[in-house]
Amino acid sequence: MQPRPAGSVTHPSYASGMVKFLHTADWQLGMTRHFLAGEAQARFSEARIDAVRRIGALAEREGCGFVVVCGDVFESNQVGRQVVVRALDAMAATPGVTFYLLPGNHDPLDPSTVYRSPTFTRHCPSNVVVLEAPDPVAVSPGVELVPAPWFTKRPLVDLVAEACTELEPTGLVRIVAGHGALDSMSPNPNDPALISLEGLEQCLAAGTVHYVALGDRHSTTEVGNSERIWYAGAPEATDYDEVDSGNVVVVELDAAGVRLQVEEIGKWRFLSRDWELTGDRDINHLAEWLEGLEDKECAIVRLALVGQLSLAQKARLGGLLDHCSDVLASLETHRRRSDLVVVPDEADMDDLGLSGFAREALGDLRELAGSGEQAAAAREALGLLYRLAEVGR
């Protein structure tokens, strides 16, 4: 785990005591990915449970009194029994650390909620608390948690604003636990559930709250100018578009202000790369990059391939990708952004050693592969023909 400082700021209204806790979100336990086949999906699922254990161990090691999980603990309210009991068992592994779970848009407190299922209630350990109401919760002497749980997948109000509306400045340290998109970062300004950044900044300036812990954005992100509004990000990566996932935030509040430490705990990575291939040298560079990846069993790779190759080079590329597909957790081609043209050269024609009708068919495929509606199918047929001819030698 590689920590990095996340800044500090002084606020004069803090209580004289100190509180240290761990801010995390978006575990989405039970998540599946269509591009993960067989045991890779099992390892992906196991890694998310392992991340819960690492979070508890980190909180214990850092002296954190509790962990705040800001929404989407589970991928949905319909996750399987095994996911639920294994998650609870992982949190029970550090009984001295209390886990406060905030229902989010993936696992809201609706009639089908996982949090009131017989499996959850029967096996829930004493150090796990579900934040079921938007009422302040005393989490330690002089410290309150102000939760904004979701009761439906599509709320019609700013839940965080509602939870903070009637708060008055006191000698208490208050931590807001919210989930959802901020209005300053959302592409949909008409969404009534957007969290008001201005409202949060006003609460912080007035001293009614002192830190805002958010979930929903999977990349660790500081928001606003106060240095006290953060998305923790997902503890394990979930998609290619995440800028800085795989983290949790250790937060310390006292009379001197707030100090934060971002801790990397994730092991899985989503890597998306564009490659232009025009010959063997480019294939060599691609092979070096793929072979140089660390922890290949936890790497999900998507390639956008463009350029022009001969049949022999395309066959070599195919062998490379087949091999790496077996080594990596997943290797896929970004079809919408790939445009790899296969044009047989004279060496290809001679190497195949075809004659008569077969050589005429090869010539026809070569012409079709240039452009048109049948170009893609012709290129695939050429590559297959070349590889079959190689096997037959």
Short mmCIF file of C-alpha atoms in Angstrom, two decimals:
data_model
loop_
_atom_site.label_atom_id
_atom_site.label_comp_id
_atom_site.label_asym_id
_atom_site.label_seq_id
_atom_site.Cartn_x
_atom_site.Cartn_y
_atom_site.Cartn_z
CA MET A 1 0.00 0.00 0.00
CA GLN A 2 1.41 3.36 -1.01
CA PRO A 3 0.15 6.30 1.09
CA ARG A 4 0.18 9.86 -0.18
CA PRO A 5 -0.73 13.05 1.68
CA ALA A 6 -3.99 14.68 0.71
CA GLY A 7 -3.55 18.07 2.33
CA SER A 8 -4.70 19.68 5.58
CA VAL A 9 -6.76 22.64 6.64
CA THR A 10 -7.51 24.26 10.00
CA HIS A 11 -11.03 24.87 11.24
CA PRO A 12 -11.51 26.73 14.55
CA SER A 13 -14.83 25.10 15.54
CA TYR A 14 -13.51 21.57 16.05
CA ALA A 15 -13.96 19.98 19.45
CA SER A 16 -10.86 19.66 21.58
CA GLY A 17 -10.72 15.89 21.04
CA MET A 18 -9.54 13.99 18.02
CA VAL A 19 -11.18 11.42 15.78
CA LYS A 20 -9.51 9.21 13.21
CA PHE A 21 -11.50 7.10 10.79
CA LEU A 22 -11.33 5.49 7.37
CA HIS A 23 -13.45 6.73 4.49
CA THR A 24 -14.30 4.29 1.71
CA ALA A 25 -17.16 3.61 -0.72
CA ASP A 26 -18.39 1.65 -3.72
CA TRP A 27 -17.29 -1.84 -2.75
CA GLN A 28 -20.02 -3.23 -5.05
CA LEU A 29 -19.54 -6.73 -3.71
CA GLY A 30 -20.98 -9.31 -6.07
CA MET A 31 -20.03 -7.35 -9.20
CA THR A 32 -19.58 -9.36 -12.39
CA ARG A 33 -17.89 -8.41 -15.65
CA HIS A 34 -18.95 -9.96 -18.98
CA PHE A 35 -15.37 -10.07 -20.26
CA LEU A 36 -14.12 -12.17 -17.33
CA ALA A 37 -14.44 -15.86 -18.06
CA GLY A 38 -14.20 -18.87 -15.75
CA GLU A 39 -11.84 -18.58 -12.82
CA ALA A 40 -10.97 -14.95 -13.66
CA GLN A 41 -14.44 -13.85 -12.50
CA ALA A 42 -14.00 -15.90 -9.32
CA ARG A 43 -10.68 -14.18 -8.62
CA PHE A 44 -12.20 -10.77 -9.32
CA SER A 45 -15.00 -11.47 -6.83
CA GLU A 46 -12.57 -12.81 -4.22
CA ALA A 47 -10.37 -9.72 -4.56
CA ARG A 48 -13.26 -7.48 -3.56
CA ILE A 49 -13.85 -9.48 -0.38
CA ASP A 50 -10.11 -9.44 0.30
CA ALA A 51 -10.17 -5.65 -0.06
CA VAL A 52 -12.71 -5.50 2.79
CA ARG A 53 -10.31 -7.46 4.99
CA ARG A 54 -7.44 -5.15 4.03
CA ILE A 55 -9.59 -2.12 4.86
CA GLY A 56 -10.30 -3.48 8.32
CA ALA A 57 -6.63 -4.33 8.88
CA LEU A 58 -5.55 -0.86 7.71
CA ALA A 59 -8.08 0.84 9.99
CA GLU A 60 -6.82 -1.23 12.91
CA ARG A 61 -3.17 -0.51 12.10
CA GLU A 62 -3.80 3.24 11.70
CA GLY A 63 -5.75 3.45 14.95
CA CYS A 64 -9.04 4.33 13.23
CA GLY A 65 -12.05 3.94 15.48
CA PHE A 66 -14.43 3.19 12.63
CA VAL A 67 -14.88 2.85 8.87
CA VAL A 68 -17.51 4.81 6.92
CA VAL A 69 -18.63 3.05 3.72
CA CYS A 70 -20.42 5.71 1.66
CA GLY A 71 -22.84 3.71 -0.42
CA ASP A 72 -22.98 0.76 -2.81
CA VAL A 73 -21.58 -1.79 -0.41
CA PHE A 74 -23.24 -4.44 -2.59
CA GLU A 75 -23.63 -4.53 -6.35
CA SER A 76 -27.38 -4.88 -5.92
CA ASN A 77 -30.04 -5.95 -3.45
CA GLN A 78 -30.22 -9.28 -5.25
CA VAL A 79 -26.68 -10.49 -4.58
CA GLY A 80 -26.31 -14.12 -3.59
CA ARG A 81 -26.23 -15.40 -0.04
CA GLN A 82 -22.55 -16.29 -0.27
CA VAL A 83 -21.61 -12.70 -1.15
CA VAL A 84 -23.46 -11.39 1.91
CA VAL A 85 -22.07 -13.83 4.46
CA ARG A 86 -18.52 -13.54 3.16
CA ALA A 87 -18.71 -9.75 3.32
CA LEU A 88 -19.95 -9.87 6.91
CA ASP A 89 -17.27 -12.39 7.82
CA ALA A 90 -14.59 -10.11 6.33
CA MET A 91 -15.77 -7.19 8.46
CA ALA A 92 -16.03 -9.39 11.55
CA ALA A 93 -12.32 -10.18 11.18
CA THR A 94 -11.49 -6.83 12.87
CA PRO A 95 -14.01 -6.68 15.74
CA GLY A 96 -12.38 -3.57 17.22
CA VAL A 97 -13.28 -1.55 14.12
CA THR A 98 -16.91 -0.55 13.55
CA PHE A 99 -18.14 -0.48 9.95
CA TYR A 100 -20.91 2.03 9.20
CA LEU A 101 -22.66 1.03 5.98
CA LEU A 102 -24.59 3.63 3.99
CA PRO A 103 -27.15 2.30 1.46
CA GLY A 104 -26.57 3.81 -2.00
CA ASN A 105 -28.18 3.64 -5.42
CA HIS A 106 -27.05 0.04 -6.02
CA ASP A 107 -28.35 -1.20 -2.65
CA PRO A 108 -31.02 1.24 -1.45
CA LEU A 109 -33.30 0.67 1.54
CA ASP A 110 -36.26 -0.26 -0.63
CA PRO A 111 -38.62 -3.19 0.07
CA SER A 112 -36.10 -5.66 -1.39
CA THR A 113 -33.10 -4.29 0.49
CA VAL A 114 -30.32 -6.73 1.25
CA TYR A 115 -29.79 -5.05 4.62
CA ARG A 116 -33.08 -6.41 5.98
CA SER A 117 -32.80 -9.83 4.42
CA PRO A 118 -32.75 -12.84 6.78
CA THR A 119 -29.21 -13.67 5.65
CA PHE A 120 -27.88 -10.23 6.52
CA THR A 121 -29.71 -9.78 9.82
CA ARG A 122 -28.92 -13.29 11.02
CA HIS A 123 -25.19 -13.10 10.33
CA CYS A 124 -24.48 -9.39 10.89
CA PRO A 125 -21.67 -9.04 13.48
CA SER A 126 -21.85 -6.49 16.29
CA ASN A 127 -19.24 -4.23 14.66
CA VAL A 128 -21.39 -3.63 11.54
CA VAL A 129 -24.01 -0.86 11.64
CA VAL A 130 -26.36 0.00 8.76
CA LEU A 131 -27.16 3.72 8.54
CA GLU A 132 -30.91 3.41 8.00
CA ALA A 133 -32.08 6.96 8.73
CA PRO A 134 -30.90 10.52 8.01
CA ASP A 135 -30.43 11.20 11.72
CA PRO A 136 -27.08 12.04 13.37
CA VAL A 137 -25.38 9.01 14.93
CA ALA A 138 -22.93 9.32 17.83
CA VAL A 139 -19.86 7.35 16.78
CA SER A 140 -17.47 8.38 19.56
CA PRO A 141 -17.42 11.01 22.32
CA GLY A 142 -17.92 14.43 20.73
CA VAL A 143 -18.28 12.99 17.20
CA GLU A 144 -21.42 12.55 15.10
CA LEU A 145 -21.99 10.90 11.77
CA VAL A 146 -24.62 12.59 9.59
CA PRO A 147 -25.83 9.96 7.09
CA ALA A 148 -27.89 10.41 3.94
CA PRO A 149 -29.04 6.88 2.99
CA TRP A 150 -30.89 6.10 -0.23
CA PHE A 151 -34.40 4.67 0.04
CA THR A 152 -34.95 4.27 -3.69
CA LYS A 153 -32.78 4.02 -6.76
CA ARG A 154 -34.11 7.37 -8.01
CA PRO A 155 -34.57 9.90 -5.21
CA LEU A 156 -36.31 13.16 -6.07
CA VAL A 157 -34.34 15.39 -3.66
CA ASP A 158 -30.80 16.18 -2.58
CA LEU A 159 -30.56 13.65 0.25
CA VAL A 160 -27.37 15.16 1.69
CA ALA A 161 -28.89 18.63 1.85
CA GLU A 162 -31.96 17.23 3.63
CA ALA A 163 -29.78 15.47 6.22
CA CYS A 164 -27.87 18.71 6.94
CA THR A 165 -30.75 21.20 6.84
CA GLU A 166 -31.52 21.46 10.56
CA LEU A 167 -27.97 21.15 11.89
CA GLU A 168 -26.67 23.95 14.10
CA PRO A 169 -23.06 24.67 15.12
CA THR A 170 -22.12 22.84 18.31
CA GLY A 171 -18.97 21.64 20.00
CA LEU A 172 -19.34 18.34 18.14
CA VAL A 173 -17.26 17.16 15.21
CA ARG A 174 -19.65 16.16 12.44
CA ILE A 175 -18.90 13.89 9.48
CA VAL A 176 -21.36 13.78 6.59
CA ALA A 177 -21.74 10.40 4.87
CA GLY A 178 -23.35 10.83 1.45
CA HIS A 179 -23.63 9.13 -1.91
CA GLY A 180 -24.31 10.46 -5.39
CA ALA A 181 -23.15 12.95 -7.97
CA LEU A 182 -22.35 16.57 -7.18
CA ASP A 183 -24.12 19.21 -9.25
CA SER A 184 -20.77 20.73 -10.21
CA MET A 185 -19.64 17.45 -11.80
CA SER A 186 -22.80 16.04 -13.36
CA PRO A 187 -23.72 16.18 -17.05
CA ASN A 188 -27.42 16.24 -16.11
CA PRO A 189 -28.28 19.54 -14.41
CA ASN A 190 -31.96 18.56 -14.20
CA ASP A 191 -31.42 15.60 -11.87
CA PRO A 192 -33.18 16.50 -8.58
CA ALA A 193 -30.95 14.11 -6.60
CA LEU A 194 -27.72 15.98 -7.39
CA ILE A 195 -25.77 17.02 -4.30
CA SER A 196 -25.29 20.77 -4.00
CA LEU A 197 -21.60 21.65 -3.72
CA GLU A 198 -22.45 25.21 -2.68
CA GLY A 199 -24.66 23.89 0.09
CA LEU A 200 -21.88 21.68 1.42
CA GLU A 201 -19.38 24.54 1.32
CA GLN A 202 -21.80 26.70 3.28
CA CYS A 203 -22.23 24.02 5.95
CA LEU A 204 -18.46 23.66 6.26
CA ALA A 205 -17.94 27.41 6.50
CA ALA A 206 -20.66 27.70 9.15
CA GLY A 207 -19.12 24.91 11.22
CA THR A 208 -22.22 22.72 11.21
CA VAL A 209 -20.21 19.92 9.59
CA HIS A 210 -16.46 19.37 9.37
CA TYR A 211 -15.84 16.70 6.75
CA VAL A 212 -17.94 15.39 3.86
CA ALA A 213 -17.36 11.74 2.94
CA LEU A 214 -18.90 10.85 -0.41
CA GLY A 215 -19.36 7.77 -2.55
CA ASP A 216 -20.52 7.07 -6.12
CA ARG A 217 -17.50 8.38 -8.05
CA HIS A 218 -15.04 5.49 -8.34
CA SER A 219 -11.96 7.70 -8.73
CA THR A 220 -10.51 9.26 -5.58
CA THR A 221 -11.37 12.94 -5.94
CA GLU A 222 -11.13 16.11 -3.88
CA VAL A 223 -13.96 18.53 -4.62
CA GLY A 224 -14.36 22.26 -4.00
CA ASN A 225 -11.99 24.64 -2.26
CA SER A 226 -12.38 23.62 1.37
CA GLU A 227 -10.10 20.53 1.18
CA ARG A 228 -12.79 18.75 3.20
CA ILE A 229 -15.07 17.23 0.53
CA TRP A 230 -13.82 13.94 -0.87
CA TYR A 231 -14.88 10.97 -2.92
CA ALA A 232 -12.90 8.03 -1.58
CA GLY A 233 -13.17 6.09 -4.83
CA ALA A 234 -13.64 2.34 -5.18
CA PRO A 235 -11.12 0.18 -3.28
CA GLU A 236 -10.82 -2.11 -6.31
CA ALA A 237 -10.97 -0.88 -9.89
CA THR A 238 -14.23 -1.52 -11.74
CA ASP A 239 -13.80 -0.03 -15.23
CA TYR A 240 -11.42 1.54 -17.73
CA ASP A 241 -12.55 5.13 -17.26
CA GLU A 242 -11.49 5.38 -13.61
CA VAL A 243 -8.65 7.83 -13.14
CA ASP A 244 -7.53 6.98 -9.61
CA SER A 245 -9.39 4.03 -8.11
CA GLY A 246 -8.12 1.35 -5.73
CA ASN A 247 -7.86 3.73 -2.76
CA VAL A 248 -9.31 4.57 0.63
CA VAL A 249 -8.86 7.77 2.64
CA VAL A 250 -7.65 7.87 6.24
CA VAL A 251 -9.09 11.01 7.89
CA GLU A 252 -7.99 12.63 11.15
CA LEU A 253 -9.98 15.49 12.68
CA ASP A 254 -8.98 17.47 15.76
CA ALA A 255 -8.64 21.04 17.02
CA ALA A 256 -5.90 21.69 14.46
CA GLY A 257 -8.10 20.81 11.51
CA VAL A 258 -8.30 17.88 9.13
CA ARG A 259 -5.46 15.72 7.87
CA LEU A 260 -5.98 13.13 5.17
CA GLN A 261 -3.94 10.27 3.82
CA VAL A 262 -4.87 8.45 0.62
CA GLU A 263 -3.95 4.78 0.86
CA GLU A 264 -3.71 2.48 -2.16
CA ILE A 265 -5.09 -0.97 -1.39
CA GLY A 266 -6.44 -2.24 -4.73
CA LYS A 267 -4.75 -4.96 -6.76
CA TRP A 268 -6.78 -5.11 -9.98
CA ARG A 269 -6.16 -2.76 -12.92
CA PHE A 270 -8.07 -1.83 -16.06
CA LEU A 271 -5.66 -0.81 -18.83
CA SER A 272 -6.75 0.61 -22.18
CA ARG A 273 -4.14 1.29 -24.88
CA ASP A 274 -4.12 2.39 -28.52
CA TRP A 275 -1.53 0.76 -30.80
CA GLU A 276 -0.63 1.50 -34.38
CA LEU A 277 0.79 -1.59 -36.05
CA THR A 278 2.61 -1.30 -39.36
CA GLY A 279 5.09 -4.14 -39.12
CA ASP A 280 7.14 -6.49 -36.99
CA ARG A 281 8.78 -3.70 -35.03
CA ASP A 282 5.43 -2.45 -33.75
CA ILE A 283 4.40 -6.00 -32.85
CA ASN A 284 7.66 -6.32 -30.91
CA HIS A 285 6.83 -3.18 -28.91
CA LEU A 286 3.33 -4.45 -28.16
CA ALA A 287 4.75 -7.80 -27.04
CA GLU A 288 7.26 -6.06 -24.75
CA TRP A 289 4.52 -3.97 -23.15
CA LEU A 290 2.20 -6.93 -22.59
CA GLU A 291 4.96 -9.16 -21.25
CA GLY A 292 6.20 -6.38 -18.96
CA LEU A 293 2.88 -5.97 -17.14
CA GLU A 294 3.08 -6.86 -13.45
CA ASP A 295 0.51 -9.02 -11.68
CA LYS A 296 -0.92 -10.18 -14.98
CA GLU A 297 -3.57 -12.28 -13.26
CA CYS A 298 -5.12 -9.01 -11.99
CA ALA A 299 -4.78 -7.03 -15.23
CA ILE A 300 -7.77 -6.42 -17.53
CA VAL A 301 -6.50 -5.07 -20.85
CA ARG A 302 -8.33 -3.56 -23.81
CA LEU A 303 -6.45 -2.77 -27.02
CA ALA A 304 -7.47 -0.56 -29.93
CA LEU A 305 -5.43 -1.77 -32.89
CA VAL A 306 -5.04 0.25 -36.08
CA GLY A 307 -2.67 -0.02 -39.03
CA GLN A 308 -1.76 -2.46 -41.78
CA LEU A 309 -0.08 -5.85 -41.52
CA SER A 310 0.83 -8.66 -43.85
CA LEU A 311 -0.69 -12.10 -43.41
CA ALA A 312 2.42 -13.37 -41.66
CA GLN A 313 2.46 -10.41 -39.30
CA LYS A 314 -1.26 -10.78 -38.57
CA ALA A 315 -0.73 -14.46 -37.77
CA ARG A 316 2.11 -13.54 -35.42
CA LEU A 317 -0.09 -10.92 -33.74
CA GLY A 318 -2.86 -13.48 -33.34
CA GLY A 319 -0.50 -15.90 -31.62
CA LEU A 320 0.71 -13.16 -29.28
CA LEU A 321 -2.82 -12.14 -28.30
CA ASP A 322 -3.90 -15.76 -27.81
CA HIS A 323 -0.98 -16.36 -25.45
CA CYS A 324 -1.57 -13.17 -23.47
CA SER A 325 -5.27 -13.94 -23.19
CA ASP A 326 -4.34 -17.05 -21.26
CA VAL A 327 -1.96 -15.15 -18.95
CA LEU A 328 -3.93 -11.96 -18.27
CA ALA A 329 -7.22 -11.79 -16.40
CA SER A 330 -8.76 -10.50 -19.62
CA LEU A 331 -7.55 -9.25 -23.00
CA GLU A 332 -10.07 -7.80 -25.41
CA THR A 333 -9.98 -5.73 -28.58
CA HIS A 334 -11.85 -2.44 -28.64
CA ARG A 335 -13.77 -3.20 -31.83
CA ARG A 336 -15.29 0.24 -32.34
CA ARG A 337 -11.85 1.87 -32.25
CA SER A 338 -9.86 -0.82 -34.05
CA ASP A 339 -9.13 -0.74 -37.76
CA LEU A 340 -6.43 -3.23 -38.60
CA VAL A 341 -6.06 -3.90 -42.33
CA VAL A 342 -4.47 -7.16 -43.45
CA VAL A 343 -2.97 -7.01 -46.93
CA PRO A 344 -1.06 -10.09 -48.13
CA ASP A 345 2.23 -9.27 -49.79
CA GLU A 346 4.02 -11.38 -52.37
CA ALA A 347 5.98 -13.15 -49.65
CA ASP A 348 2.69 -14.26 -48.09
CA MET A 349 1.45 -15.60 -51.39
CA ASP A 350 4.65 -17.54 -51.95
CA ASP A 351 4.89 -18.80 -48.34
CA LEU A 352 1.47 -20.39 -48.50
CA GLY A 353 2.49 -22.50 -51.47
CA LEU A 354 -1.03 -22.55 -52.88
CA SER A 355 -1.84 -23.28 -56.48
CA GLY A 356 -4.78 -23.58 -58.81
CA PHE A 357 -8.20 -22.84 -57.36
CA ALA A 358 -6.85 -22.19 -53.86
CA ARG A 359 -4.45 -19.53 -55.13
CA GLU A 360 -7.27 -17.89 -57.11
CA ALA A 361 -9.41 -17.82 -53.94
CA LEU A 362 -6.50 -16.22 -52.09
CA GLY A 363 -6.32 -13.53 -54.75
CA ASP A 364 -10.04 -12.86 -54.49
CA LEU A 365 -9.83 -12.52 -50.71
CA ARG A 366 -6.90 -10.18 -51.07
CA GLU A 367 -8.96 -7.86 -53.27
CA LEU A 368 -11.98 -7.98 -50.97
CA ALA A 369 -9.83 -7.18 -47.93
CA GLY A 370 -8.99 -3.74 -49.25
CA SER A 371 -12.34 -2.01 -48.62
CA GLY A 372 -16.08 -2.46 -48.74
CA GLU A 373 -18.71 -4.29 -46.73
CA GLN A 374 -16.91 -7.64 -46.97
CA ALA A 375 -13.46 -6.29 -46.08
CA ALA A 376 -13.50 -7.31 -42.41
CA ALA A 377 -14.71 -10.84 -43.14
CA ALA A 378 -12.14 -11.20 -45.94
CA ARG A 379 -9.32 -10.12 -43.60
CA GLU A 380 -10.36 -12.66 -41.03
CA ALA A 381 -10.55 -15.35 -43.70
CA LEU A 382 -7.07 -14.45 -44.94
CA GLY A 383 -5.64 -14.67 -41.44
CA LEU A 384 -7.32 -18.02 -40.84
CA LEU A 385 -6.12 -19.35 -44.17
CA TYR A 386 -2.56 -18.36 -43.38
CA ARG A 387 -2.62 -19.94 -39.93
CA LEU A 388 -4.17 -23.14 -41.23
CA ALA A 389 -1.53 -23.36 -43.92
CA GLU A 390 1.17 -22.87 -41.28
CA VAL A 391 -0.27 -25.66 -39.14
CA GLY A 392 -0.41 -27.98 -42.12
CA ARG A 393 3.28 -27.67 -42.85
#
